[in-house]
């Protein structure tokens, strides 16, 4: 089965998961091919908080392949419920009053790593505003990419794809549980070498991050102050295997540098099982687990791709 797996996303595994179902479509075609996809994804994580944040996503995407070029565009409709906004889910920093301004009072005396300093003196502390669960629904970030297949394994014995990704917010920055409101740019290269029915790969990239406006727990801006994100490098190591003529398995590990000096890096392991139902339709199921406070605890999803 010809394979060309999409690179691992530079954001918090936020590249629309429906694209996972497209991995078995080859981008090197004599004529143009277009694929539409959609899916359902659930993820959950505490992101260094005392309680969890849950996300339900409906990703959708379009992919166009012509010659050695592959163009993708996607987004998702999301419902987020919990205590961690979009900035905190990527770069939660313990006891940081600039990310959790409701915790600013008595910050030096508060030993709670979750920053829930809503209680003042004696007695049982009240739940702070920063720890109160909230919900938001709307369009998430748009994801756009263009990749060029510089080397083909059939001709060079090794595959090389180079390209760029752009993340664009589709909702207002005031919807801080859906988006951080900033545009990010990434450059990326992926090397692969098929060995029989197995294809190991390595991905390396760098992202120019936008610096989002600092917001309180109600998503209101704090003057003109911004979160000074680092511009991180990221890498992915993966292996794909053709289990049969109709089934493939991909296992990928992704790591992204920390976005703030005191935050955690993103560390994620993902497995994807894909089924070819026909020459034009693919169905995929996937799961992932994170290992840091900047990663979701788990992700589960399914996707369907139809090629025209």
Coordinates of N, CA, C and O in Angstrom, one line a residue, residues 57-224:
X57 N -14.1 17.6 19.5 CA -13.8 18.3 18.2 C -14.5 17.6 17.0 O -14.5 16.3 17.0
X58 N -14.9 18.3 16.1 CA -15.4 17.8 14.8 C -14.5 18.4 13.7 O -14.8 19.4 13.2
X59 N -13.4 17.7 13.4 CA -12.5 18.2 12.4 C -13.0 17.9 11.0 O -13.7 16.9 10.7
X60 N -12.6 18.8 10.1 CA -12.9 18.6 8.7 C -11.8 19.2 7.9 O -11.1 20.2 8.3
X61 N -11.5 18.7 6.7 CA -10.4 19.1 5.9 C -10.5 18.8 4.5 O -11.3 17.9 4.1
X62 N -9.7 19.4 3.6 CA -9.6 19.1 2.2 C -8.1 19.0 1.9 O -7.3 19.8 2.4
X63 N -7.8 18.1 1.0 CA -6.4 17.8 0.6 C -6.4 17.7 -0.9 O -7.2 17.0 -1.5
X64 N -5.4 18.4 -1.5 CA -5.3 18.4 -3.0 C -3.9 18.0 -3.3 O -2.9 18.7 -2.9
X65 N -3.7 16.9 -4.1 CA -2.4 16.5 -4.5 C -2.3 16.6 -6.0 O -3.2 16.1 -6.7
X66 N -1.2 17.2 -6.5 CA -0.9 17.3 -7.9 C 0.6 17.2 -8.1 O 1.3 18.0 -7.5
X67 N 1.0 16.2 -8.9 CA 2.5 16.1 -9.1 C 3.1 15.8 -7.8 O 2.7 14.9 -7.0
X68 N 4.2 16.6 -7.4 CA 4.9 16.4 -6.2 C 4.4 17.3 -5.1 O 5.0 17.3 -4.0
X69 N 3.3 18.0 -5.3 CA 2.8 19.0 -4.3 C 1.6 18.4 -3.6 O 0.7 17.8 -4.2
X70 N 1.5 18.7 -2.3 CA 0.3 18.3 -1.5 C -0.1 19.6 -0.7 O 0.7 20.1 0.0
X71 N -1.3 20.0 -0.9 CA -1.9 21.2 -0.2 C -3.0 20.7 0.7 O -3.8 19.9 0.3
X72 N -3.0 21.2 1.9 CA -4.1 20.8 2.8 C -4.7 22.1 3.5 O -3.9 23.0 3.8
X73 N -5.9 22.0 3.8 CA -6.6 23.1 4.6 C -7.6 22.4 5.5 O -8.3 21.5 5.0
X74 N -7.7 22.8 6.7 CA -8.6 22.2 7.7 C -8.9 23.0 8.9 O -8.3 24.1 9.1
X75 N -9.9 22.6 9.6 CA -10.3 23.3 10.8 C -11.1 22.4 11.6 O -11.3 21.2 11.3
X76 N -11.6 22.8 12.8 CA -12.5 22.0 13.5 C -13.5 22.8 14.3 O -13.2 24.0 14.6
X77 N -14.7 22.2 14.5 CA -15.7 22.9 15.4 C -15.5 22.2 16.8 O -15.6 21.0 16.9
X78 N -15.3 23.0 17.8 CA -14.9 22.5 19.1 C -15.9 23.0 20.2 O -16.4 24.0 20.1
X79 N -16.0 22.1 21.2 CA -16.6 22.4 22.4 C -15.6 22.1 23.5 O -15.2 21.0 23.7
X80 N -15.3 23.1 24.3 CA -14.3 23.0 25.4 C -15.0 23.2 26.7 O -15.7 24.2 26.9
X81 N -14.8 22.4 27.7 CA -15.4 22.5 29.0 C -14.3 22.2 30.1 O -13.7 21.1 30.0
X82 N -14.0 23.1 30.9 CA -13.0 22.9 32.0 C -12.4 24.2 32.5 O -13.1 25.3 32.4
X83 N -11.2 24.1 33.0 CA -10.6 25.3 33.7 C -9.4 25.8 33.0 O -8.9 26.9 33.3
X84 N -8.9 25.1 31.9 CA -7.7 25.6 31.3 C -8.0 26.2 29.9 O -8.6 25.5 29.1
X85 N -7.6 27.5 29.7 CA -7.9 28.1 28.4 C -6.8 27.6 27.4 O -5.9 26.8 27.7
X86 N -6.9 28.2 26.2 CA -6.0 27.7 25.1 C -4.6 27.9 25.4 O -3.7 27.1 25.0
X87 N -4.2 29.0 26.0 CA -2.8 29.3 26.3 C -2.3 28.3 27.4 O -1.2 27.7 27.3
X88 N -3.1 28.1 28.4 CA -2.7 27.2 29.5 C -2.6 25.7 29.0 O -1.8 25.0 29.5
X89 N -3.4 25.3 28.0 CA -3.3 24.0 27.6 C -2.0 23.7 26.8 O -1.6 22.6 26.7
X90 N -1.4 24.8 26.3 CA -0.1 24.7 25.6 C 1.1 24.9 26.5 O 2.1 24.4 26.3
X91 N 0.9 25.8 27.5 CA 2.0 26.3 28.2 C 1.7 26.6 29.7 O 1.9 27.7 30.2
X92 N 1.1 25.7 30.3 CA 0.7 25.9 31.7 C 2.0 26.0 32.6 O 2.9 25.2 32.5
X93 N 2.0 27.1 33.4 CA 3.1 27.4 34.2 C 2.6 27.5 35.6 O 1.7 28.3 35.9
X94 N 3.1 26.7 36.6 CA 2.6 26.7 37.9 C 2.9 28.1 38.6 O 3.9 28.7 38.4
X95 N 1.9 28.5 39.4 CA 2.0 29.7 40.2 C 2.4 30.9 39.4 O 3.2 31.7 39.7
X96 N 1.7 31.1 38.2 CA 2.0 32.2 37.3 C 0.9 33.1 37.3 O -0.2 32.9 36.6
X97 N 0.9 34.2 38.0 CA -0.2 35.2 38.1 C -0.5 35.9 36.8 O -1.6 36.4 36.6
X98 N 0.5 35.9 35.8 CA 0.2 36.5 34.6 C -0.7 35.7 33.7 O -1.3 36.2 32.8
X99 N -0.7 34.4 33.9 CA -1.6 33.5 33.1 C -2.9 33.3 33.9 O -3.9 33.1 33.4
X100 N -2.8 33.4 35.3 CA -3.9 33.2 36.2 C -4.0 34.4 37.1 O -3.7 34.4 38.2
X101 N -4.4 35.6 36.5 CA -4.4 36.8 37.3 C -5.4 36.8 38.5 O -5.2 37.5 39.4
X102 N -6.4 35.9 38.5 CA -7.2 35.8 39.7 C -6.5 35.2 40.9 O -6.9 35.3 42.0
X103 N -5.3 34.6 40.6 CA -4.5 34.0 41.7 C -3.4 35.0 42.2 O -2.6 34.6 43.0
X104 N -3.5 36.2 41.8 CA -2.4 37.1 42.0 C -2.3 37.5 43.5 O -1.2 37.8 44.0
X105 N -3.4 37.4 44.2 CA -3.4 37.8 45.6 C -2.7 36.7 46.4 O -2.9 35.5 46.3
X106 N -1.7 37.2 47.3 CA -1.0 36.3 48.2 C -0.3 35.2 47.4 O -0.2 34.1 47.9
X107 N 0.2 35.5 46.2 CA 0.8 34.5 45.4 C 2.1 33.9 46.1 O 2.4 32.7 46.0
X108 N 2.8 34.8 46.8 CA 4.1 34.3 47.4 C 3.8 33.3 48.6 O 4.7 32.6 49.0
X109 N 2.6 33.4 49.2 CA 2.3 32.6 50.3 C 1.5 31.3 49.9 O 1.1 30.5 50.8
X110 N 1.2 31.2 48.7 CA 0.3 30.1 48.2 C 1.2 28.9 47.8 O 1.9 29.1 46.8
X111 N 1.1 27.8 48.4 CA 1.9 26.7 48.1 C 1.2 25.7 47.1 O 1.8 24.7 46.7
X112 N 0.0 26.1 46.7 CA -0.7 25.2 45.8 C -0.2 25.5 44.3 O -0.3 26.5 43.8
X113 N 0.3 24.4 43.7 CA 0.9 24.5 42.4 C -0.2 24.9 41.4 O 0.2 25.3 40.3
X114 N -1.4 24.6 41.7 CA -2.5 24.9 40.7 C -2.8 26.4 40.7 O -3.7 26.8 40.0
X115 N -2.3 27.2 41.6 CA -2.5 28.6 41.7 C -3.9 28.9 42.1 O -4.4 30.0 41.8
X116 N -4.6 28.0 42.8 CA -6.0 28.3 43.2 C -6.0 29.1 44.5 O -6.5 28.6 45.5
X117 N -5.5 30.3 44.5 CA -5.4 31.1 45.8 C -6.6 31.9 46.0 O -6.5 33.1 46.4
X118 N -7.8 31.3 45.8 CA -9.0 32.1 46.0 C -9.3 32.4 47.5 O -10.0 33.3 47.9
X119 N -8.8 31.5 48.4 CA -9.1 31.6 49.8 C -8.2 32.6 50.5 O -7.0 32.6 50.2
X120 N -8.6 33.4 51.4 CA -7.8 34.4 52.0 C -7.2 33.9 53.3 O -6.0 33.6 53.4
X121 N -7.9 33.8 54.4 CA -7.3 33.5 55.7 C -7.7 32.1 56.1 O -7.5 31.1 55.4
X122 N -8.2 32.0 57.3 CA -8.5 30.6 57.9 C -9.7 30.1 57.3 O -10.4 30.7 56.5
X123 N -10.0 28.8 57.7 CA -11.1 28.1 57.2 C -10.9 27.5 55.8 O -9.8 27.6 55.3
X124 N -11.9 26.9 55.3 CA -11.7 26.2 54.0 C -11.7 27.2 52.9 O -12.7 28.0 52.8
X125 N -10.7 27.2 52.0 CA -10.7 28.2 50.9 C -11.7 27.9 49.9 O -12.1 26.8 49.6
X126 N -12.3 29.0 49.4 CA -13.3 28.9 48.3 C -12.6 28.6 47.0 O -11.4 28.8 46.8
X127 N -13.3 28.0 46.1 CA -12.8 27.7 44.8 C -12.6 29.1 44.1 O -13.5 29.9 43.9
X128 N -11.4 29.3 43.6 CA -11.1 30.6 42.9 C -11.7 30.7 41.6 O -12.1 29.7 41.0
X129 N -11.8 31.9 41.1 CA -12.4 32.1 39.7 C -11.6 31.3 38.7 O -12.1 30.9 37.7
X130 N -10.3 31.3 38.9 CA -9.4 30.6 37.9 C -9.7 29.1 37.8 O -9.3 28.5 36.9
X131 N -10.2 28.5 38.9 CA -10.5 27.1 39.0 C -11.9 26.7 38.6 O -12.2 25.5 38.6
X132 N -12.8 27.7 38.4 CA -14.2 27.4 38.1 C -14.3 26.9 36.7 O -13.7 27.5 35.8
X133 N -15.0 25.9 36.5 CA -15.2 25.3 35.1 C -16.0 26.2 34.2 O -16.9 26.9 34.7
X134 N -15.6 26.3 33.0 CA -16.3 27.1 32.0 C -16.5 26.3 30.7 O -15.8 25.3 30.5
X135 N -17.3 26.7 29.8 CA -17.5 26.0 28.6 C -17.5 27.0 27.4 O -17.9 28.2 27.6
X136 N -17.1 26.6 26.3 CA -17.1 27.5 25.1 C -17.2 26.6 23.8 O -16.8 25.4 23.8
X137 N -17.9 27.1 22.8 CA -18.2 26.4 21.6 C -17.9 27.3 20.4 O -18.3 28.5 20.4
X138 N -17.3 26.7 19.4 CA -17.1 27.5 18.2 C -16.0 26.9 17.3 O -15.5 25.9 17.6
X139 N -15.7 27.6 16.2 CA -14.6 27.2 15.3 C -13.3 27.4 16.0 O -13.0 28.4 16.6
X140 N -12.4 26.4 15.8 CA -11.1 26.5 16.4 C -10.2 27.2 15.4 O -10.6 28.0 14.6
X141 N -8.9 26.8 15.4 CA -7.9 27.4 14.5 C -8.0 26.7 13.1 O -8.1 25.5 13.0
X142 N -7.8 27.5 12.1 CA -7.6 26.9 10.7 C -6.1 26.5 10.5 O -5.2 27.2 11.0
X143 N -6.0 25.4 9.9 CA -4.6 24.8 9.6 C -4.4 24.7 8.1 O -5.2 24.0 7.5
X144 N -3.4 25.3 7.6 CA -3.1 25.3 6.2 C -1.6 24.8 6.0 O -0.7 25.2 6.8
X145 N -1.4 24.0 5.0 CA 0.0 23.5 4.7 C 0.2 23.3 3.3 O -0.7 23.0 2.5
X146 N 1.5 23.4 2.9 CA 1.9 23.1 1.5 C 3.2 22.3 1.6 O 4.2 22.8 2.2
X147 N 3.3 21.1 1.0 CA 4.5 20.3 1.1 C 4.9 19.8 -0.3 O 4.0 19.6 -1.2
X148 N 6.2 19.8 -0.5 CA 6.8 19.3 -1.8 C 7.6 18.1 -1.6 O 8.4 18.0 -0.7
X149 N 7.3 17.1 -2.4 CA 8.0 15.8 -2.3 C 9.3 15.9 -3.1 O 9.3 15.7 -4.3
X150 N 10.4 16.2 -2.4 CA 11.7 16.5 -3.1 C 12.3 15.2 -3.6 O 13.0 15.2 -4.6
X151 N 12.2 14.1 -2.8 CA 12.8 12.8 -3.2 C 11.7 11.7 -3.0 O 10.9 11.8 -2.1
X152 N 11.7 10.8 -3.9 CA 10.8 9.7 -3.9 C 11.6 8.4 -3.6 O 12.6 8.1 -4.2
X153 N 11.1 7.6 -2.6 CA 11.7 6.3 -2.3 C 11.9 5.4 -3.5 O 12.9 4.7 -3.6
X154 N 10.9 5.5 -4.5 CA 11.0 4.6 -5.6 C 12.2 5.0 -6.5 O 12.8 4.1 -7.2
X155 N 12.6 6.2 -6.5 CA 13.7 6.7 -7.4 C 15.0 6.9 -6.6 O 16.1 6.6 -7.1
X156 N 14.9 7.4 -5.4 CA 16.1 7.7 -4.6 C 16.4 6.7 -3.5 O 17.4 6.8 -2.8
X157 N 15.5 5.9 -3.2 CA 15.6 5.0 -2.1 C 15.3 5.6 -0.7 O 15.3 4.9 0.3
X158 N 15.0 6.9 -0.7 CA 14.6 7.6 0.5 C 13.6 8.7 0.1 O 13.6 9.2 -1.0
X159 N 12.7 8.9 1.0 CA 11.7 10.0 0.8 C 12.0 11.2 1.6 O 12.5 11.2 2.7
X160 N 11.8 12.4 0.9 CA 12.1 13.7 1.6 C 10.9 14.6 1.2 O 10.7 14.9 0.0
X161 N 10.2 15.1 2.2 CA 9.2 16.1 2.0 C 9.5 17.4 2.8 O 9.9 17.3 4.0
X162 N 9.4 18.5 2.2 CA 9.7 19.8 2.8 C 8.5 20.7 2.6 O 7.8 20.6 1.6
X163 N 8.2 21.5 3.6 CA 7.0 22.4 3.4 C 6.8 23.3 4.6 O 7.7 23.5 5.4
X164 N 5.6 23.9 4.6 CA 5.3 24.9 5.6 C 3.9 24.7 6.1 O 3.0 24.2 5.4
X165 N 3.6 25.2 7.3 CA 2.3 25.1 7.9 C 2.0 26.5 8.5 O 2.9 27.2 8.9
X166 N 0.7 26.9 8.4 CA 0.2 28.1 9.0 C -1.0 27.9 9.8 O -1.9 27.2 9.3
X167 N -1.0 28.4 11.0 CA -2.2 28.3 11.9 C -2.8 29.6 12.0 O -2.2 30.6 12.3
X168 N -4.1 29.7 11.7 CA -4.9 31.0 11.7 C -6.1 30.9 12.5 O -6.9 30.0 12.4
X169 N -6.3 31.8 13.5 CA -7.5 31.7 14.4 C -8.7 32.0 13.5 O -8.8 33.0 12.8
X170 N -9.8 31.2 13.8 CA -11.0 31.5 13.1 C -12.1 32.0 14.0 O -13.2 32.4 13.5
X171 N -11.8 32.0 15.3 CA -12.7 32.6 16.3 C -12.1 33.9 16.8 O -10.8 34.1 16.7
X172 N -12.8 34.7 17.5 CA -12.3 35.9 18.1 C -11.4 35.5 19.2 O -11.5 34.5 19.9
X173 N -10.3 36.3 19.5 CA -9.4 36.1 20.5 C -10.1 36.1 21.9 O -9.5 35.6 22.9
X174 N -11.3 36.8 22.0 CA -12.0 36.8 23.2 C -12.5 35.4 23.6 O -12.8 35.2 24.8
X175 N -12.5 34.5 22.6 CA -12.9 33.1 22.9 C -11.7 32.3 23.3 O -11.2 31.4 22.6
X176 N -11.1 32.7 24.5 CA -9.8 32.2 24.8 C -9.7 30.7 25.2 O -8.6 30.1 25.3
X177 N -10.9 30.1 25.3 CA -10.9 28.6 25.5 C -10.9 27.9 24.2 O -10.7 26.7 24.2
X178 N -11.1 28.6 23.1 CA -11.1 28.0 21.8 C -9.8 28.2 21.0 O -9.3 27.4 20.3
X179 N -9.3 29.5 21.2 CA -8.1 29.9 20.4 C -7.3 30.9 21.2 O -7.9 31.6 22.1
X180 N -6.0 31.0 21.0 CA -5.2 32.0 21.6 C -5.2 33.3 20.8 O -4.6 34.3 21.1
X181 N -5.8 33.2 19.6 CA -6.0 34.4 18.8 C -4.8 34.9 17.9 O -4.8 35.9 17.3
X182 N -3.8 34.0 17.8 CA -2.5 34.4 17.1 C -2.3 33.5 15.9 O -2.7 32.3 15.9
X183 N -1.5 34.0 14.9 CA -1.1 33.3 13.8 C 0.3 32.7 14.0 O 1.2 33.4 14.5
X184 N 0.4 31.4 13.7 CA 1.7 30.7 13.8 C 2.2 30.2 12.5 O 1.4 29.8 11.6
X185 N 3.5 30.3 12.3 CA 4.1 29.8 11.0 C 5.2 28.7 11.3 O 5.9 28.9 12.3
X186 N 5.1 27.7 10.5 CA 6.1 26.6 10.7 C 6.7 26.2 9.4 O 6.1 26.2 8.4
X187 N 8.0 25.7 9.5 CA 8.7 25.1 8.4 C 9.1 23.7 8.9 O 9.4 23.5 10.1
X188 N 9.0 22.7 8.0 CA 9.1 21.3 8.4 C 9.7 20.5 7.3 O 9.6 20.8 6.1
X189 N 10.5 19.5 7.7 CA 11.0 18.5 6.8 C 10.8 17.1 7.3 O 10.9 16.9 8.5
X190 N 10.5 16.2 6.5 CA 10.3 14.8 6.9 C 11.0 13.8 6.0 O 11.0 13.9 4.7
X191 N 11.8 12.9 6.6 CA 12.6 11.9 5.9 C 12.0 10.5 6.2 O 11.7 10.2 7.4
X192 N 11.9 9.7 5.2 CA 11.4 8.3 5.4 C 12.1 7.4 4.5 O 12.7 7.8 3.5
X193 N 12.1 6.1 4.9 CA 12.8 5.1 4.1 C 12.1 3.8 4.2 O 12.1 3.1 5.3
X194 N 11.3 3.4 3.2 CA 10.6 2.1 3.3 C 11.5 0.9 3.4 O 12.5 0.9 2.7
X195 N 11.2 0.0 4.2 CA 12.0 -1.3 4.3 C 10.9 -2.4 4.3 O 10.3 -2.7 5.4
X196 N 10.7 -2.9 3.2 CA 9.7 -3.9 3.0 C 8.3 -3.3 3.3 O 7.9 -2.3 2.7
X197 N 7.6 -3.9 4.3 CA 6.2 -3.4 4.6 C 6.3 -2.4 5.7 O 5.2 -2.0 6.2
X198 N 7.5 -2.0 6.1 CA 7.6 -1.0 7.2 C 8.3 0.2 6.7 O 9.1 0.2 5.9
X199 N 7.8 1.4 7.3 CA 8.4 2.7 6.8 C 8.7 3.5 8.1 O 7.8 4.2 8.6
X200 N 10.0 3.6 8.5 CA 10.3 4.5 9.6 C 10.5 5.9 9.0 O 10.7 6.1 7.8
X201 N 10.3 6.9 9.9 CA 10.3 8.3 9.4 C 10.8 9.2 10.6 O 10.7 8.8 11.7
X202 N 11.3 10.3 10.2 CA 11.8 11.3 11.1 C 11.3 12.7 10.6 O 11.5 13.1 9.5
X203 N 10.7 13.5 11.5 CA 10.2 14.8 11.2 C 10.9 15.9 12.1 O 11.1 15.7 13.3
X204 N 11.4 17.0 11.5 CA 12.0 18.1 12.2 C 11.4 19.4 11.7 O 11.2 19.6 10.5
X205 N 11.0 20.3 12.7 CA 10.4 21.5 12.3 C 10.7 22.6 13.3 O 11.2 22.4 14.4
X206 N 10.3 23.8 12.9 CA 10.4 25.0 13.8 C 9.2 25.9 13.5 O 8.7 26.0 12.4
X207 N 8.7 26.5 14.6 CA 7.5 27.3 14.6 C 7.8 28.7 15.1 O 8.4 28.9 16.1
X208 N 7.4 29.7 14.3 CA 7.4 31.1 14.7 C 6.0 31.4 15.4 O 5.0 31.5 14.7
X209 N 6.0 31.5 16.7 CA 4.8 31.6 17.5 C 4.4 33.0 17.6 O 5.2 33.9 17.9
X210 N 3.1 33.3 17.5 CA 2.5 34.6 17.8 C 2.5 34.7 19.3 O 2.3 33.7 20.1
X211 N 2.5 35.9 19.9 CA 2.5 36.2 21.3 C 1.1 36.6 21.7 O 0.7 37.8 21.4
X212 N 0.3 35.7 22.3 CA -1.1 36.1 22.6 C -1.2 37.1 23.7 O -0.4 37.2 24.6
X213 N -2.3 37.9 23.7 CA -2.6 38.8 24.7 C -2.9 38.1 26.0 O -3.6 37.0 26.0
X214 N -2.4 38.6 27.1 CA -2.7 38.0 28.4 C -4.1 38.2 28.8 O -4.6 39.3 28.6
X215 N -4.8 37.2 29.3 CA -6.2 37.3 29.6 C -6.5 36.7 30.9 O -5.8 35.8 31.4
X216 N -7.5 37.3 31.6 CA -7.9 36.7 32.9 C -8.7 35.5 32.7 O -9.0 35.0 31.6
X217 N -9.2 35.0 33.8 CA -10.0 33.7 33.8 C -11.3 33.9 33.1 O -12.0 32.9 32.8
X218 N -11.8 35.1 32.8 CA -13.0 35.4 32.0 C -12.7 35.8 30.6 O -13.5 36.3 29.9
X219 N -11.4 35.6 30.2 CA -11.0 35.9 28.8 C -10.9 37.4 28.5 O -10.9 37.8 27.3
X220 N -10.9 38.2 29.5 CA -10.8 39.6 29.3 C -9.3 40.0 29.2 O -8.5 39.5 30.0
X221 N -8.9 40.8 28.3 CA -7.5 41.2 28.1 C -7.0 42.0 29.4 O -7.7 42.8 30.0
X222 N -5.7 41.8 29.7 CA -5.1 42.5 30.8 C -4.2 43.6 30.2 O -3.0 43.4 29.9
X223 N -4.8 44.7 29.9 CA -4.1 45.8 29.3 C -3.5 45.4 27.9 O -4.2 44.7 27.1
X224 N -2.3 45.8 27.7 CA -1.6 45.4 26.4 C -0.5 44.4 26.7 O 0.3 44.2 25.8

